[in-house]
mmCIF file of C-alpha atoms in Angstrom:
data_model
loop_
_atom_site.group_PDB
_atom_site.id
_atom_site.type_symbol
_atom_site.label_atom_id
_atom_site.label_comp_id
_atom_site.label_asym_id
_atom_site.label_seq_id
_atom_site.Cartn_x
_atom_site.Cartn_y
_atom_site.Cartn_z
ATOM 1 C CA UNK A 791 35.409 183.256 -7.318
ATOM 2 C CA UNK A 792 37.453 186.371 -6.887
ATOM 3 C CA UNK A 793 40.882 186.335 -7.902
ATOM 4 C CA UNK A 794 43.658 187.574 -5.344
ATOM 5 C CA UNK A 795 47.293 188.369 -6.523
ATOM 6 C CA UNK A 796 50.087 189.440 -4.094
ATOM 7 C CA UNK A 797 53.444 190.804 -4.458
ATOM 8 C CA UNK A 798 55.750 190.183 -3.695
ATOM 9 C CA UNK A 799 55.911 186.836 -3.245
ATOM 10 C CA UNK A 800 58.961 186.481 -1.378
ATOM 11 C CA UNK A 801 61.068 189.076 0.041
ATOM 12 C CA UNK A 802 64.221 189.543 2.405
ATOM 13 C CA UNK A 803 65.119 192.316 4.030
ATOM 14 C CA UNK A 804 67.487 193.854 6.384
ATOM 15 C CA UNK A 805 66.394 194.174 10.026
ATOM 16 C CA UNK A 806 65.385 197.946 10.659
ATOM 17 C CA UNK A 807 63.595 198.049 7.081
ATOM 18 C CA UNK A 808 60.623 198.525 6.101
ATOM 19 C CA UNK A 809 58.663 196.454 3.679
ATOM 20 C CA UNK A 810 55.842 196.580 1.703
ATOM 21 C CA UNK A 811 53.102 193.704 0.674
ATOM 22 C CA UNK A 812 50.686 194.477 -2.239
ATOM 23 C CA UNK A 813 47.377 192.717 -2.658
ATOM 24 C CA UNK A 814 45.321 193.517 -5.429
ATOM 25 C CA UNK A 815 41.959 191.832 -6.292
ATOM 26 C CA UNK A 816 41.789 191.287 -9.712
ATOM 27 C CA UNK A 817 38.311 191.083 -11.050
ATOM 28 C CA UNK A 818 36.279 192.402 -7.889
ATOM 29 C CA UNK A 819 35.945 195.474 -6.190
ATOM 30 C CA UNK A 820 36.639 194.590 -2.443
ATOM 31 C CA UNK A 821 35.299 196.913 -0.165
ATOM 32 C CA UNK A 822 36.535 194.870 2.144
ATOM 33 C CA UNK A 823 40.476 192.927 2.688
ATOM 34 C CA UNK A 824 41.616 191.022 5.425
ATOM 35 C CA UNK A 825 45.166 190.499 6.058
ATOM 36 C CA UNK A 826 46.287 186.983 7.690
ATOM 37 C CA UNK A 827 49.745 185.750 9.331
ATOM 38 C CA UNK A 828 50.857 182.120 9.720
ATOM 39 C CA UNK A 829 53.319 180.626 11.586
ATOM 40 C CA UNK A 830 55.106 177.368 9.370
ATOM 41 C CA UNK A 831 52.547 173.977 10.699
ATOM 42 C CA UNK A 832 50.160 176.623 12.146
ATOM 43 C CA UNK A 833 46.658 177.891 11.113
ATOM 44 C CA UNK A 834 46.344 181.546 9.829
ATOM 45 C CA UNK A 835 46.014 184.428 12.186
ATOM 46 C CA UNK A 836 43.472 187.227 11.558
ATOM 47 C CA UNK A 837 45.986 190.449 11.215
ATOM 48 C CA UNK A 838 43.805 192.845 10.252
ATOM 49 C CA UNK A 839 40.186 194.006 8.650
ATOM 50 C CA UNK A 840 41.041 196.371 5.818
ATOM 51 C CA UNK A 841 38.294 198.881 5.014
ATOM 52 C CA UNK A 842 38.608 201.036 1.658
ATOM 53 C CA UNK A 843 38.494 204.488 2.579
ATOM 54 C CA UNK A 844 38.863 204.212 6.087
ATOM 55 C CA UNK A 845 41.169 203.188 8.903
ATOM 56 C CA UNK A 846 41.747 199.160 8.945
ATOM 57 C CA UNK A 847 40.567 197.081 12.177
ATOM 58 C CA UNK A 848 43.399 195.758 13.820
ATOM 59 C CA UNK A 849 42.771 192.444 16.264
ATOM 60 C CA UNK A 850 44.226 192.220 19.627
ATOM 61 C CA UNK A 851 47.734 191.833 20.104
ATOM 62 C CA UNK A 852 48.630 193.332 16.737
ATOM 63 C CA UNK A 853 50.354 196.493 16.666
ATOM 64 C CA UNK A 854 48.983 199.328 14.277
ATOM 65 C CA UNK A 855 51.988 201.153 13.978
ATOM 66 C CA UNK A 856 54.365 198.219 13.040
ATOM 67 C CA UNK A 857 51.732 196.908 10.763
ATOM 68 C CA UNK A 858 50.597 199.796 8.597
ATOM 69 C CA UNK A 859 47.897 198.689 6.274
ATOM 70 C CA UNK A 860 46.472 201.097 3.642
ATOM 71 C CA UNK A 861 43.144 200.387 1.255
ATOM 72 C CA UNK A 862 43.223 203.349 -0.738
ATOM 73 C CA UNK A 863 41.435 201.711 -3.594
ATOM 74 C CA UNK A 864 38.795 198.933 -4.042
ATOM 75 C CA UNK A 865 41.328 196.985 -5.965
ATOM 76 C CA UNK A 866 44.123 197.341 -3.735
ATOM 77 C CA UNK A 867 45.070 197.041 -0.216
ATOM 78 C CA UNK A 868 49.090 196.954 1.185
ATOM 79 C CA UNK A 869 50.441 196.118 4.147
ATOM 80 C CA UNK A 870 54.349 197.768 5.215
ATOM 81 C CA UNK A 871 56.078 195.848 8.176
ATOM 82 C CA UNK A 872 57.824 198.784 9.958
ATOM 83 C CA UNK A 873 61.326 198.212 11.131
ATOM 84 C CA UNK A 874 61.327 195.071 10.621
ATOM 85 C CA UNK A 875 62.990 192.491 12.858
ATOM 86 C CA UNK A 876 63.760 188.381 12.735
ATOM 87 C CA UNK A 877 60.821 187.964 14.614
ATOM 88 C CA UNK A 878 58.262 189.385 11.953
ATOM 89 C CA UNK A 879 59.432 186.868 9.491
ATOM 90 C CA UNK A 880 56.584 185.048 8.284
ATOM 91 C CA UNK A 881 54.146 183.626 5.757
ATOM 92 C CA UNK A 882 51.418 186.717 5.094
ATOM 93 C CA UNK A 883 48.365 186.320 3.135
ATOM 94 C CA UNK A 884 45.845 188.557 1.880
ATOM 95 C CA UNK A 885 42.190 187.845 1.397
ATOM 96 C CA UNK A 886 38.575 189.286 0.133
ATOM 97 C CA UNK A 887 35.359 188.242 0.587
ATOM 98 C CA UNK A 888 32.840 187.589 -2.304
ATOM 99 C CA UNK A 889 29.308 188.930 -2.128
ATOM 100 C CA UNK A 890 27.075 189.637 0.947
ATOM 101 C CA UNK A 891 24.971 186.943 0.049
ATOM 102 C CA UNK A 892 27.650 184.374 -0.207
ATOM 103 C CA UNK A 893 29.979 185.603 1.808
ATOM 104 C CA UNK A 894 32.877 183.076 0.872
ATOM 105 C CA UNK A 895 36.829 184.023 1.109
ATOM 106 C CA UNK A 896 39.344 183.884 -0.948
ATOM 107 C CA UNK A 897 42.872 184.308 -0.821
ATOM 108 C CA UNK A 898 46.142 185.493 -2.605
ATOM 109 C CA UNK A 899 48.708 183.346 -3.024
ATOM 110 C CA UNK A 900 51.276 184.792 0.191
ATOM 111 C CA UNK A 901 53.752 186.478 0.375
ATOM 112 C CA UNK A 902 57.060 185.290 2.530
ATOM 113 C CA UNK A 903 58.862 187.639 4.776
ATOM 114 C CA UNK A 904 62.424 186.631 5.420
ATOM 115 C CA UNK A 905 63.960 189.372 8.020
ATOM 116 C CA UNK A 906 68.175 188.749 8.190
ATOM 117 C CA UNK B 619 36.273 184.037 21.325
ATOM 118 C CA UNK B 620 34.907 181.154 18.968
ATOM 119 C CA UNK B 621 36.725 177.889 18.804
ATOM 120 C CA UNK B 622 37.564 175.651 15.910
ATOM 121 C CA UNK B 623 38.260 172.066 16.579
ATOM 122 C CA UNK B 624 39.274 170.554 13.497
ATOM 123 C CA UNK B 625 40.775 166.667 13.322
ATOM 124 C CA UNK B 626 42.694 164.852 12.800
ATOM 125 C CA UNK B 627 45.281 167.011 12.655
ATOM 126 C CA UNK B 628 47.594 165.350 10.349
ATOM 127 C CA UNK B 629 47.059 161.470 8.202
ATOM 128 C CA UNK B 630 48.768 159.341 6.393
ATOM 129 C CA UNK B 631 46.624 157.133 3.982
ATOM 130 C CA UNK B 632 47.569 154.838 0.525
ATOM 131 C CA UNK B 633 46.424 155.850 -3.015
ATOM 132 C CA UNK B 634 43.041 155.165 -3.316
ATOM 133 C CA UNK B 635 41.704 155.166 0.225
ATOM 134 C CA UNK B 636 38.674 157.615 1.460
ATOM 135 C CA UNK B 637 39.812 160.654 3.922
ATOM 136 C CA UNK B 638 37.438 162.337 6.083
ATOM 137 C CA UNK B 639 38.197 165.235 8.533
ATOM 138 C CA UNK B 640 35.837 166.959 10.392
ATOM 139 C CA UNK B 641 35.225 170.531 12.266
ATOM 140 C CA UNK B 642 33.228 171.445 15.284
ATOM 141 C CA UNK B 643 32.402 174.334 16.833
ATOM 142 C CA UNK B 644 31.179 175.590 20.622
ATOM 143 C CA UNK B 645 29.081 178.045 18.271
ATOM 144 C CA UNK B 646 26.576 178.078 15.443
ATOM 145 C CA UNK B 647 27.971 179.464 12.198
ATOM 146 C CA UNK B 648 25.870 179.978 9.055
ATOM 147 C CA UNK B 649 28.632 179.428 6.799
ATOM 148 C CA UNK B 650 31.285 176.737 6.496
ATOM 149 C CA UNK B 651 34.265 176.687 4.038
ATOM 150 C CA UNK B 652 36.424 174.209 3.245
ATOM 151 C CA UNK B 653 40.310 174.999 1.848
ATOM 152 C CA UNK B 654 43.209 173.128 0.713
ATOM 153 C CA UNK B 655 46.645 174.721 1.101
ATOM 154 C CA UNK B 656 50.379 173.649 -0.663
ATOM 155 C CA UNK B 657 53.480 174.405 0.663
ATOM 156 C CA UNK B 658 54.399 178.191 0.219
ATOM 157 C CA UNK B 659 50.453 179.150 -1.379
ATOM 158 C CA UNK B 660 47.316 180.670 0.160
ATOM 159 C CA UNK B 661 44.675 178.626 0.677
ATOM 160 C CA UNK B 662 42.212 177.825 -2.338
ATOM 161 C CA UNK B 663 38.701 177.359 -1.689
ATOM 162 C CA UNK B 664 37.649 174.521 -2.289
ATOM 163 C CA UNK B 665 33.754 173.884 -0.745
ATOM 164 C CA UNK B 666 31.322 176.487 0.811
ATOM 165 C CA UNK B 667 28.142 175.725 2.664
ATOM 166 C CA UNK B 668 25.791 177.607 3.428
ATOM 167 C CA UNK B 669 22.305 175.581 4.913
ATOM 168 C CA UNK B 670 22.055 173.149 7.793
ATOM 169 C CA UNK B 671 22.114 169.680 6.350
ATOM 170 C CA UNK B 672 23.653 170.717 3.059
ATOM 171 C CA UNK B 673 24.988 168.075 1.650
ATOM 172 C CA UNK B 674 27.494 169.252 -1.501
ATOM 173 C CA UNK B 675 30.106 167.814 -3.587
ATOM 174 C CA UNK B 676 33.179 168.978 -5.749
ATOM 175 C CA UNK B 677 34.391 165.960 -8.086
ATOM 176 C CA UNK B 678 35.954 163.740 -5.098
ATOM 177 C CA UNK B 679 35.102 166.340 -2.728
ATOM 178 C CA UNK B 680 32.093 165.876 -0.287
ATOM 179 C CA UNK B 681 31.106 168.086 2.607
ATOM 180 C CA UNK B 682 28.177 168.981 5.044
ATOM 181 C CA UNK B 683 27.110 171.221 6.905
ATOM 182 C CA UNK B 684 26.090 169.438 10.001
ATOM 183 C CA UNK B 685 22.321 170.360 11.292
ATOM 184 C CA UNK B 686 23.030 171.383 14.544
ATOM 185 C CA UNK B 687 24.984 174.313 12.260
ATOM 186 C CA UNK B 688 28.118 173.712 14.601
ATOM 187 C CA UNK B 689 29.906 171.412 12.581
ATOM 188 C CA UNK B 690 31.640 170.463 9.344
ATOM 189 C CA UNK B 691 32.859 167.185 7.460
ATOM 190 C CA UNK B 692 35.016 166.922 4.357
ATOM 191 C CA UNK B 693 34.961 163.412 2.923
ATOM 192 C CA UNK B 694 37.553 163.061 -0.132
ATOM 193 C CA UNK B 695 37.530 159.569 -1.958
ATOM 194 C CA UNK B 696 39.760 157.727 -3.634
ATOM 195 C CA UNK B 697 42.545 159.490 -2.610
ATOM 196 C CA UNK B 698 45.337 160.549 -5.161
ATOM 197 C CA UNK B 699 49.273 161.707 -4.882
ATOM 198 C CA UNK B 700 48.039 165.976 -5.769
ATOM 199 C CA UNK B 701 45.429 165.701 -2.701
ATOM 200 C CA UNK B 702 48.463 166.019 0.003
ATOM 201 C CA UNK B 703 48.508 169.228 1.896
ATOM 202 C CA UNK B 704 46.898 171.466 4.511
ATOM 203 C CA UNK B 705 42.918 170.936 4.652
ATOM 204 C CA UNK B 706 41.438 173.907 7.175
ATOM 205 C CA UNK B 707 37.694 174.254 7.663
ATOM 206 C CA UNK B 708 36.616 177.923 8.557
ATOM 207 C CA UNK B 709 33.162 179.399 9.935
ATOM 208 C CA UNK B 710 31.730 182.368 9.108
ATOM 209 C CA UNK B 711 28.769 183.793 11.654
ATOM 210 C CA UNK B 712 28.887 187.528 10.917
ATOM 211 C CA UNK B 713 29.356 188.752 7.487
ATOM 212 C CA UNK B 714 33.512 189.738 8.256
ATOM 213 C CA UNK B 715 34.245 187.263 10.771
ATOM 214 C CA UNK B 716 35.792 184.095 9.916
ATOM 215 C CA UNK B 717 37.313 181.531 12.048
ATOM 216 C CA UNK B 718 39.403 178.925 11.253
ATOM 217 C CA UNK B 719 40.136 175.263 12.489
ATOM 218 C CA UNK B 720 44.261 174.184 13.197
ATOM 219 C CA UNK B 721 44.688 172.530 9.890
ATOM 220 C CA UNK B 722 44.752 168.280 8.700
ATOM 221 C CA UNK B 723 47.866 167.639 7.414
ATOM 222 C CA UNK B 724 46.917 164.965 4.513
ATOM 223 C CA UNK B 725 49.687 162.459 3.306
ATOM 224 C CA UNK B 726 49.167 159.980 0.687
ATOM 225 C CA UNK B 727 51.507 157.365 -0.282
ATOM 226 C CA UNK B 728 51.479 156.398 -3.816
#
């Protein structure tokens, strides 16, 4: 399967900053990322649809501008929390799918938010 | 939106004992994927189905695709210590939607 790395994998920050999450896939050009939240005992919450070369697809409820996600590459997508506050800190996780045909998922390993 | 309904939600079972957890779903999917998660890591993949009635394994691993294509079991067996953690099931209809079930929290006791 495709391999997913993210970094950081932990990070505190100030509230008011801004902070950036990297995910990279590894050995497969994803045309395609998905950025997840979760909430500590919860399931994972669909953030985002990143799309290389265009604008990402955000899901209800999530705000665009405090969630800026860029996929400037096929390898790479990030994801900057805007002035962040307590309230964004959380467990985020990135994710690409494998072929068309397959169409399986697979995940970074997180990276935890910690806003002071 | 599509619904998940994945249980139990958590278990506590002895070394050696079989686990199943299942998934079901108010919709048809035509892919189900099974994932284990530890503490403070994304989830790893760790079954994917894609046929009604499939029927696959992974070492201790066993799942299914159920026919009516709306639900999902994951039978481990003889349970050991490194299988505790967060089991989700997740359904895939189109080719960038994927839902996911609450989590079962598995506890073994050596």
């Amino acid at each position: 399967g495709a391999v997913v790395s993210q970094h950081p994998s932990w990070v505190i920050c100030k509230s008011g900053t801004s902070v950036k999450i990297e995910c990279r896939s590894l050995d497969f050009q994803a045309t395609t990322m998905f950025w997840y939240r979760q909430f500590p005992k919860q399931s994972l919450m669909l953030m985002a649809t990143s799309n290389e070369g265009s604008k990402a697809t955000y899901e209800q409820g999530v705000e665009k501008d405090k969630f800026l996600i860029n996929h400037a590459s096929l390898t790479l997508s990030t994801l900057t929390v805007t002035s962040a506050h307590p309230e964004d800190s959380s467990f985020y996780i990135c994710s690409v799918t494998g072929t068309a045909s397959t169409g399986e998922l697979f995940f970074g390993e997180g990276s935890r938010l910690t806003v002071l | 939106g599509q619904q998940l309904n994945q249980s139990p939600q958590s278990m506590f079972i002895q070394e050696g004992e079989d686990v199943s957890m299942n998934c079901t779903s108010s919709s048809i999917f035509n892919t189900w994927l099974w994932y284990k998660q530890d503490p403070g890591e994304g989830p790893v993949l760790l079954i994917a189905l894609y046929k009604a009635g499939e029927l696959t394994s992974n070492g201790r691993l066993t799942a299914q695709f159920g026919i009516t294509r709306k639900d999902s079991f994951l039978n481990i067996s003889a349970s050991i210590p490194s299988d505790v953690g967060i089991y989700f099931c997740a359904g895939r209809y189109n080719f960038n939607k994927f839902y996911f079930g609450s989590g079962t929290k598995l506890n073994v006791k050596p």
